[in-house]
PDB file of C-alpha atoms in Angstrom:
ATOM      1  CA  LYS A  24       0.000   0.000   0.000  1.00 75.00           C
ATOM      2  CA  ASN A  25       1.334   3.433  -0.972  1.00 78.00           C
ATOM      3  CA  GLN A  26       1.923   5.420   2.195  1.00 90.00           C
ATOM      4  CA  VAL A  27       3.827   8.465   3.381  1.00 95.00           C
ATOM      5  CA  GLU A  28       4.522   8.772   7.073  1.00 96.00           C
ATOM      6  CA  GLN A  29       5.969  11.828   8.766  1.00 97.00           C
ATOM      7  CA  SER A  30       7.511  12.390  12.153  1.00 96.00           C
ATOM      8  CA  PRO A  31       7.274  14.023  14.521  1.00 97.00           C
ATOM      9  CA  GLN A  32       3.599  14.929  14.373  1.00 95.00           C
ATOM     10  CA  SER A  33       4.396  18.248  16.039  1.00 96.00           C
ATOM     11  CA  LEU A  34       7.514  20.060  17.138  1.00 97.00           C
ATOM     12  CA  ILE A  35       8.223  23.174  19.192  1.00 98.00           C
ATOM     13  CA  ILE A  36      11.642  24.833  19.075  1.00 97.00           C
ATOM     14  CA  LEU A  37      13.124  28.169  20.024  1.00 97.00           C
ATOM     15  CA  GLU A  38      13.809  30.820  17.433  1.00 98.00           C
ATOM     16  CA  GLY A  39      17.289  30.501  15.984  1.00 97.00           C
ATOM     17  CA  LYS A  40      17.548  26.753  16.575  1.00 98.00           C
ATOM     18  CA  ASN A  41      17.809  24.098  13.867  1.00 98.00           C
ATOM     19  CA  CYS A  42      15.426  21.203  13.394  1.00 98.00           C
ATOM     20  CA  THR A  43      14.934  18.157  11.167  1.00 98.00           C
ATOM     21  CA  LEU A  44      11.652  16.697  10.016  1.00 98.00           C
ATOM     22  CA  GLN A  45      11.403  13.107   8.782  1.00 98.00           C
ATOM     23  CA  CYS A  46       9.456  11.420   6.010  1.00 98.00           C
ATOM     24  CA  ASN A  47       9.304   7.676   5.240  1.00 97.00           C
ATOM     25  CA  TYR A  48       7.453   6.387   2.202  1.00 96.00           C
ATOM     26  CA  THR A  49       6.451   3.106   0.633  1.00 93.00           C
ATOM     27  CA  VAL A  50       5.283   4.540  -2.689  1.00 87.00           C
ATOM     28  CA  SER A  51       6.137   2.520  -5.761  1.00 83.00           C
ATOM     29  CA  PRO A  52       7.002   3.220  -8.473  1.00 86.00           C
ATOM     30  CA  PHE A  53       8.700   6.388  -7.271  1.00 88.00           C
ATOM     31  CA  SER A  54       8.772   9.529  -9.403  1.00 87.00           C
ATOM     32  CA  ASN A  55       9.590  12.405  -7.088  1.00 90.00           C
ATOM     33  CA  LEU A  56       9.277  13.704  -3.551  1.00 94.00           C
ATOM     34  CA  ARG A  57       8.325  17.217  -2.586  1.00 95.00           C
ATOM     35  CA  TRP A  58       8.186  19.104   0.673  1.00 97.00           C
ATOM     36  CA  TYR A  59       5.425  21.672   1.040  1.00 96.00           C
ATOM     37  CA  LYS A  60       4.971  24.398   3.644  1.00 97.00           C
ATOM     38  CA  GLN A  61       1.430  25.228   4.716  1.00 96.00           C
ATOM     39  CA  ASP A  62       0.911  28.414   6.689  1.00 95.00           C
ATOM     40  CA  THR A  63      -2.236  28.671   8.793  1.00 92.00           C
ATOM     41  CA  GLY A  64      -5.206  29.585   6.636  1.00 90.00           C
ATOM     42  CA  ARG A  65      -3.285  29.153   3.390  1.00 93.00           C
ATOM     43  CA  GLY A  66      -2.734  26.451   0.811  1.00 94.00           C
ATOM     44  CA  PRO A  67       0.486  24.406   0.749  1.00 95.00           C
ATOM     45  CA  VAL A  68       3.415  25.886  -1.161  1.00 95.00           C
ATOM     46  CA  SER A  69       6.211  23.809  -2.665  1.00 94.00           C
ATOM     47  CA  LEU A  70       9.635  24.166  -1.006  1.00 95.00           C
ATOM     48  CA  THR A  71      11.741  21.535  -2.738  1.00 93.00           C
ATOM     49  CA  ILE A  72      11.438  18.675  -5.195  1.00 91.00           C
ATOM     50  CA  MET A  73      13.754  15.697  -5.570  1.00 91.00           C
ATOM     51  CA  THR A  74      13.825  12.916  -8.091  1.00 89.00           C
ATOM     52  CA  PHE A  75      15.337   9.461  -7.718  1.00 84.00           C
ATOM     53  CA  SER A  76      18.847  10.563  -8.622  1.00 87.00           C
ATOM     54  CA  GLU A  77      18.997  13.549  -6.285  1.00 89.00           C
ATOM     55  CA  ASN A  78      19.960  13.129  -2.654  1.00 91.00           C
ATOM     56  CA  THR A  79      20.051  16.709  -1.438  1.00 95.00           C
ATOM     57  CA  LYS A  80      18.508  20.006  -2.407  1.00 94.00           C
ATOM     58  CA  SER A  81      18.520  23.387  -0.707  1.00 94.00           C
ATOM     59  CA  ASN A  82      16.140  26.325  -0.791  1.00 93.00           C
ATOM     60  CA  GLY A  83      17.526  29.063   1.431  1.00 95.00           C
ATOM     61  CA  ARG A  84      17.502  27.832   5.020  1.00 97.00           C
ATOM     62  CA  TYR A  85      15.658  24.661   3.999  1.00 97.00           C
ATOM     63  CA  THR A  86      17.668  21.585   2.984  1.00 97.00           C
ATOM     64  CA  ALA A  87      15.948  18.397   1.904  1.00 97.00           C
ATOM     65  CA  THR A  88      17.633  15.019   1.640  1.00 97.00           C
ATOM     66  CA  LEU A  89      16.503  11.846  -0.054  1.00 96.00           C
ATOM     67  CA  ASP A  90      17.691   8.266   0.389  1.00 95.00           C
ATOM     68  CA  ALA A  91      15.909   6.328  -2.327  1.00 91.00           C
ATOM     69  CA  ASP A  92      17.313   3.024  -1.067  1.00 92.00           C
ATOM     70  CA  THR A  93      15.805   3.320   2.399  1.00 95.00           C
ATOM     71  CA  LYS A  94      12.884   5.420   1.111  1.00 95.00           C
ATOM     72  CA  GLN A  95      13.494   8.187   3.576  1.00 96.00           C
ATOM     73  CA  SER A  96      13.613  11.950   3.269  1.00 97.00           C
ATOM     74  CA  SER A  97      14.340  14.713   5.722  1.00 98.00           C
ATOM     75  CA  LEU A  98      13.814  18.459   5.777  1.00 98.00           C
ATOM     76  CA  HIS A  99      16.377  20.402   7.767  1.00 98.00           C
ATOM     77  CA  ILE A 100      15.618  23.976   8.780  1.00 98.00           C
ATOM     78  CA  THR A 101      18.565  26.099   9.804  1.00 98.00           C
ATOM     79  CA  ALA A 102      18.443  29.131  12.110  1.00 98.00           C
ATOM     80  CA  SER A 103      14.660  28.956  12.469  1.00 97.00           C
ATOM     81  CA  GLN A 104      12.560  32.103  12.300  1.00 97.00           C
ATOM     82  CA  LEU A 105       9.091  32.836  13.664  1.00 97.00           C
ATOM     83  CA  SER A 106       7.786  32.754  10.084  1.00 97.00           C
ATOM     84  CA  ASP A 107       8.828  29.100   9.830  1.00 97.00           C
ATOM     85  CA  SER A 108       5.881  28.209  12.077  1.00 97.00           C
ATOM     86  CA  ALA A 109       3.701  26.124   9.760  1.00 97.00           C
ATOM     87  CA  SER A 110       2.827  22.594   8.770  1.00 96.00           C
ATOM     88  CA  TYR A 111       5.361  20.813   6.584  1.00 97.00           C
ATOM     89  CA  ILE A 112       3.964  18.163   4.295  1.00 96.00           C
ATOM     90  CA  CYS A 113       5.919  15.438   2.510  1.00 97.00           C
ATOM     91  CA  VAL A 114       4.353  14.456  -0.823  1.00 94.00           C
ATOM     92  CA  VAL A 115       5.437  11.562  -3.031  1.00 93.00           C
ATOM     93  CA  SER A 116       4.418  11.121  -6.676  1.00 88.00           C
ATOM     94  CA  SER A 117       4.412   7.751  -8.374  1.00 83.00           C
ATOM     95  CA  ASN A 118       3.910   8.541 -12.044  1.00 67.00           C
ATOM     96  CA  ARG A 119       5.863  10.734 -14.438  1.00 57.00           C
ATOM     97  CA  ASP A 120       2.657  11.726 -16.219  1.00 54.00           C
ATOM     98  CA  SER A 121       1.314  14.490 -14.003  1.00 50.00           C
ATOM     99  CA  SER A 122      -2.186  14.145 -15.415  1.00 48.00           C
ATOM    100  CA  ALA A 123      -2.483  10.604 -14.086  1.00 52.00           C
ATOM    101  CA  SER A 124       0.036  10.806 -11.302  1.00 60.00           C
ATOM    102  CA  LYS A 125      -0.640   9.117  -8.022  1.00 79.00           C
ATOM    103  CA  ILE A 126       0.144  11.795  -5.450  1.00 86.00           C
ATOM    104  CA  ILE A 127       0.352  10.599  -1.868  1.00 88.00           C
ATOM    105  CA  PHE A 128       0.414  13.087   0.996  1.00 92.00           C
ATOM    106  CA  GLY A 129       1.885  12.680   4.429  1.00 94.00           C
ATOM    107  CA  SER A 130      -0.151  13.990   7.341  1.00 92.00           C
ATOM    108  CA  GLY A 131       2.376  16.741   8.011  1.00 95.00           C
ATOM    109  CA  THR A 132       4.523  17.959  10.881  1.00 97.00           C
ATOM    110  CA  ARG A 133       3.226  20.967  12.759  1.00 96.00           C
ATOM    111  CA  LEU A 134       6.243  23.165  13.586  1.00 97.00           C
ATOM    112  CA  SER A 135       5.981  25.976  16.110  1.00 97.00           C
ATOM    113  CA  ILE A 136       8.808  28.445  16.609  1.00 97.00           C
ATOM    114  CA  ARG A 137       8.866  30.198  19.985  1.00 97.00           C
ATOM    115  CA  PRO A 138      10.616  33.562  20.484  1.00 96.00           C
TER     116      PRO A 138
ATOM    117  CA  ASP B   4      -1.748  37.978  -9.462  1.00 61.00           C
ATOM    118  CA  THR B   5      -3.355  35.056  -7.657  1.00 67.00           C
ATOM    119  CA  ALA B   6      -2.445  31.843  -9.455  1.00 92.00           C
ATOM    120  CA  VAL B   7      -5.190  29.619  -8.008  1.00 96.00           C
ATOM    121  CA  SER B   8      -8.142  31.416  -6.488  1.00 96.00           C
ATOM    122  CA  GLN B   9     -11.074  29.906  -4.612  1.00 96.00           C
ATOM    123  CA  THR B  10     -14.303  31.493  -3.501  1.00 96.00           C
ATOM    124  CA  PRO B  11     -15.685  31.792  -0.952  1.00 97.00           C
ATOM    125  CA  LYS B  12     -12.965  31.585   1.702  1.00 96.00           C
ATOM    126  CA  TYR B  13     -15.508  30.781   4.419  1.00 97.00           C
ATOM    127  CA  LEU B  14     -18.863  29.058   4.028  1.00 97.00           C
ATOM    128  CA  VAL B  15     -21.241  28.414   6.913  1.00 97.00           C
ATOM    129  CA  THR B  16     -24.465  26.633   6.104  1.00 97.00           C
ATOM    130  CA  GLN B  17     -27.062  24.299   7.534  1.00 97.00           C
ATOM    131  CA  MET B  18     -27.448  20.584   7.004  1.00 97.00           C
ATOM    132  CA  GLY B  19     -29.401  19.684   3.924  1.00 97.00           C
ATOM    133  CA  ASN B  20     -28.470  22.786   1.951  1.00 97.00           C
ATOM    134  CA  ASP B  21     -26.751  22.786  -1.456  1.00 97.00           C
ATOM    135  CA  LYS B  22     -23.630  24.907  -1.926  1.00 97.00           C
ATOM    136  CA  SER B  23     -20.913  25.533  -4.503  1.00 97.00           C
ATOM    137  CA  ILE B  24     -17.243  26.420  -4.290  1.00 98.00           C
ATOM    138  CA  LYS B  25     -15.550  28.016  -7.263  1.00 97.00           C
ATOM    139  CA  CYS B  26     -11.954  27.646  -8.390  1.00 97.00           C
ATOM    140  CA  GLU B  27     -10.014  29.370 -11.128  1.00 97.00           C
ATOM    141  CA  GLN B  28      -6.363  29.136 -12.145  1.00 97.00           C
ATOM    142  CA  ASN B  29      -4.491  31.499 -14.440  1.00 95.00           C
ATOM    143  CA  LEU B  30      -1.402  29.319 -14.846  1.00 95.00           C
ATOM    144  CA  GLY B  31      -2.469  27.649 -18.073  1.00 93.00           C
ATOM    145  CA  HIS B  32      -2.410  24.223 -16.402  1.00 93.00           C
ATOM    146  CA  ASP B  33      -4.385  21.348 -17.883  1.00 90.00           C
ATOM    147  CA  THR B  34      -4.841  19.397 -14.645  1.00 91.00           C
ATOM    148  CA  MET B  35      -6.848  20.549 -11.648  1.00 94.00           C
ATOM    149  CA  TYR B  36      -7.768  18.898  -8.360  1.00 94.00           C
ATOM    150  CA  TRP B  37     -10.065  19.157  -5.396  1.00 95.00           C
ATOM    151  CA  TYR B  38      -8.688  18.102  -2.016  1.00 95.00           C
ATOM    152  CA  LYS B  39     -10.361  17.820   1.364  1.00 95.00           C
ATOM    153  CA  GLN B  40      -8.330  18.601   4.482  1.00 94.00           C
ATOM    154  CA  ASP B  41      -9.803  17.162   7.643  1.00 87.00           C
ATOM    155  CA  SER B  42      -9.372  18.251  11.246  1.00 82.00           C
ATOM    156  CA  LYS B  43      -6.109  16.293  11.452  1.00 79.00           C
ATOM    157  CA  LYS B  44      -4.750  18.365   8.566  1.00 80.00           C
ATOM    158  CA  PHE B  45      -4.569  15.347   6.269  1.00 84.00           C
ATOM    159  CA  LEU B  46      -5.088  16.219   2.598  1.00 90.00           C
ATOM    160  CA  LYS B  47      -7.179  13.694   0.665  1.00 90.00           C
ATOM    161  CA  ILE B  48      -7.742  13.873  -3.048  1.00 90.00           C
ATOM    162  CA  MET B  49     -11.353  14.033  -4.141  1.00 92.00           C
ATOM    163  CA  PHE B  50     -11.260  14.662  -7.884  1.00 89.00           C
ATOM    164  CA  SER B  51      -8.791  15.241 -10.661  1.00 89.00           C
ATOM    165  CA  TYR B  52      -9.643  16.802 -14.002  1.00 89.00           C
ATOM    166  CA  ASN B  53      -7.411  16.980 -17.036  1.00 86.00           C
ATOM    167  CA  ASN B  54      -8.456  19.387 -19.759  1.00 83.00           C
ATOM    168  CA  LYS B  55     -12.079  19.405 -18.558  1.00 81.00           C
ATOM    169  CA  GLU B  56     -12.302  15.616 -18.310  1.00 83.00           C
ATOM    170  CA  LEU B  57     -12.653  13.672 -15.060  1.00 84.00           C
ATOM    171  CA  ILE B  58      -9.560  11.559 -14.416  1.00 80.00           C
ATOM    172  CA  ILE B  59      -9.808  10.600 -10.758  1.00 77.00           C
ATOM    173  CA  ASN B  60     -12.827  10.229  -8.502  1.00 76.00           C
ATOM    174  CA  GLU B  61     -11.675   8.920  -5.162  1.00 77.00           C
ATOM    175  CA  THR B  62     -14.781   7.271  -3.671  1.00 76.00           C
ATOM    176  CA  VAL B  63     -16.425  10.586  -2.996  1.00 87.00           C
ATOM    177  CA  PRO B  64     -20.192  10.487  -2.300  1.00 90.00           C
ATOM    178  CA  ASN B  65     -22.225  11.404  -5.343  1.00 90.00           C
ATOM    179  CA  ARG B  66     -23.541  14.413  -3.408  1.00 95.00           C
ATOM    180  CA  PHE B  67     -20.259  15.999  -4.558  1.00 94.00           C
ATOM    181  CA  SER B  68     -20.275  16.954  -8.217  1.00 92.00           C
ATOM    182  CA  PRO B  69     -17.329  18.726  -9.816  1.00 92.00           C
ATOM    183  CA  LYS B  70     -17.886  20.784 -12.924  1.00 93.00           C
ATOM    184  CA  SER B  71     -15.232  22.068 -15.290  1.00 92.00           C
ATOM    185  CA  PRO B  72     -16.656  24.564 -17.811  1.00 91.00           C
ATOM    186  CA  ASP B  73     -13.161  25.096 -19.209  1.00 91.00           C
ATOM    187  CA  LYS B  74      -9.678  23.996 -18.241  1.00 89.00           C
ATOM    188  CA  ALA B  75      -9.098  27.116 -16.123  1.00 94.00           C
ATOM    189  CA  HIS B  76     -12.086  26.443 -13.875  1.00 95.00           C
ATOM    190  CA  LEU B  77     -13.066  23.553 -11.644  1.00 95.00           C
ATOM    191  CA  ASN B  78     -16.073  24.160  -9.444  1.00 96.00           C
ATOM    192  CA  LEU B  79     -17.375  21.903  -6.695  1.00 96.00           C
ATOM    193  CA  HIS B  80     -21.078  21.566  -6.002  1.00 96.00           C
ATOM    194  CA  ILE B  81     -22.257  19.798  -2.885  1.00 96.00           C
ATOM    195  CA  ASN B  82     -25.846  18.634  -2.429  1.00 96.00           C
ATOM    196  CA  SER B  83     -27.616  17.826   0.825  1.00 97.00           C
ATOM    197  CA  LEU B  84     -24.759  18.922   3.039  1.00 97.00           C
ATOM    198  CA  GLU B  85     -23.980  16.803   6.091  1.00 96.00           C
ATOM    199  CA  LEU B  86     -22.128  17.582   9.322  1.00 96.00           C
ATOM    200  CA  GLY B  87     -19.229  15.379   8.210  1.00 93.00           C
ATOM    201  CA  ASP B  88     -18.684  17.575   5.183  1.00 95.00           C
ATOM    202  CA  SER B  89     -17.236  20.262   7.455  1.00 96.00           C
ATOM    203  CA  ALA B  90     -13.594  20.643   6.420  1.00 95.00           C
ATOM    204  CA  VAL B  91     -11.281  22.840   4.423  1.00 97.00           C
ATOM    205  CA  TYR B  92     -11.477  22.232   0.696  1.00 97.00           C
ATOM    206  CA  PHE B  93      -8.478  23.048  -1.487  1.00 97.00           C
ATOM    207  CA  CYS B  94      -8.350  23.472  -5.212  1.00 97.00           C
ATOM    208  CA  ALA B  95      -5.013  22.843  -6.928  1.00 96.00           C
ATOM    209  CA  SER B  96      -3.542  22.737 -10.393  1.00 95.00           C
ATOM    210  CA  VAL B  97      -0.364  21.265 -11.862  1.00 91.00           C
ATOM    211  CA  GLY B  98       1.619  21.755 -15.046  1.00 88.00           C
ATOM    212  CA  SER B  99       2.303  19.029 -17.569  1.00 83.00           C
ATOM    213  CA  SER B 100       5.980  18.539 -16.668  1.00 78.00           C
ATOM    214  CA  TYR B 101       6.440  15.510 -14.420  1.00 72.00           C
ATOM    215  CA  ASN B 102       8.291  17.566 -11.803  1.00 78.00           C
ATOM    216  CA  SER B 103       5.829  20.444 -11.713  1.00 84.00           C
ATOM    217  CA  PRO B 104       4.606  21.246  -8.195  1.00 89.00           C
ATOM    218  CA  LEU B 105       0.980  21.477  -7.217  1.00 92.00           C
ATOM    219  CA  HIS B 106      -0.259  25.050  -6.922  1.00 95.00           C
ATOM    220  CA  PHE B 107      -2.925  25.332  -4.270  1.00 96.00           C
ATOM    221  CA  GLY B 108      -5.617  27.873  -3.625  1.00 96.00           C
ATOM    222  CA  ASN B 109      -5.952  29.204  -0.093  1.00 95.00           C
ATOM    223  CA  GLY B 110      -8.813  26.920   0.748  1.00 96.00           C
ATOM    224  CA  THR B 111     -12.507  27.202   1.549  1.00 97.00           C
ATOM    225  CA  ARG B 112     -13.445  26.483   5.146  1.00 97.00           C
ATOM    226  CA  LEU B 113     -16.867  24.833   5.058  1.00 97.00           C
ATOM    227  CA  THR B 114     -18.811  24.592   8.304  1.00 97.00           C
ATOM    228  CA  VAL B 115     -22.070  22.666   8.320  1.00 97.00           C
ATOM    229  CA  THR B 116     -24.303  23.263  11.325  1.00 96.00           C
TER     230      THR B 116
END
C-alpha cells in the first residue's frame, strides 16, 4: 500500500535553533518527492522537489535530503525564524505523467517556533 | 496575481443545503484537483480533471459533483450537506511537466451546522 509517514507529528523549538523533520514512504514506483509548507489559513506551497537521482537540495535555510534506497527523506531547517511556524507536508508522486500521477500526501509535521 | 483562487474563503451553512465552491487558475495548467483537508490536517484527493475531463474520482459520495466549464475552472457543487462535510477544501492545479509542483488555492473552510 502506498503510504507516506511523517515524524514528529508536532515540534516546538526556540527561534534561531535548527530542526529536522522526517518522512518515510512506501510509494512505488517512485517519481519524485516534494516538501510543502502550509501556513495557517493558506494552501500548501512547494519548497523543494527531488527525483530518484537527487539526494540533497537546498532552498535558502531549507535543505531536503533523499535516500531512495531506504525510502526516507528529511527536511532540515537552519536558524529557524518565527515565520517558519507552519505545517510541513511530505508528498510523493508515483507517475511521471502528471495528469495521471498518483500523489500521496503525508499527514504533516506541525512546527511551532517560539521567540 | 493570484495563481489559483477559490471562492468563498468561508462558508457556513445548515445541514441539507446545497452549496458551490468556485476555483479558477491562471497558470495555463491542464490538470486541476479538489482536495479535502480534515481536522487532522490530512489532505485527501477528491477529484482530478485533465483538460475538462474527469480523471480521478476517489470514492467521494455522489452528493459531490465537480464541474469544469473550461480547463481554467473547476467548481465543486455539494448537495444535501452533512455535518461530516465540514472541512477545508483546497483546489489545486499542476503543469504538464512531471516535476511540476501542485499550486494550491488558499482553501474554503466549510462549516455545516
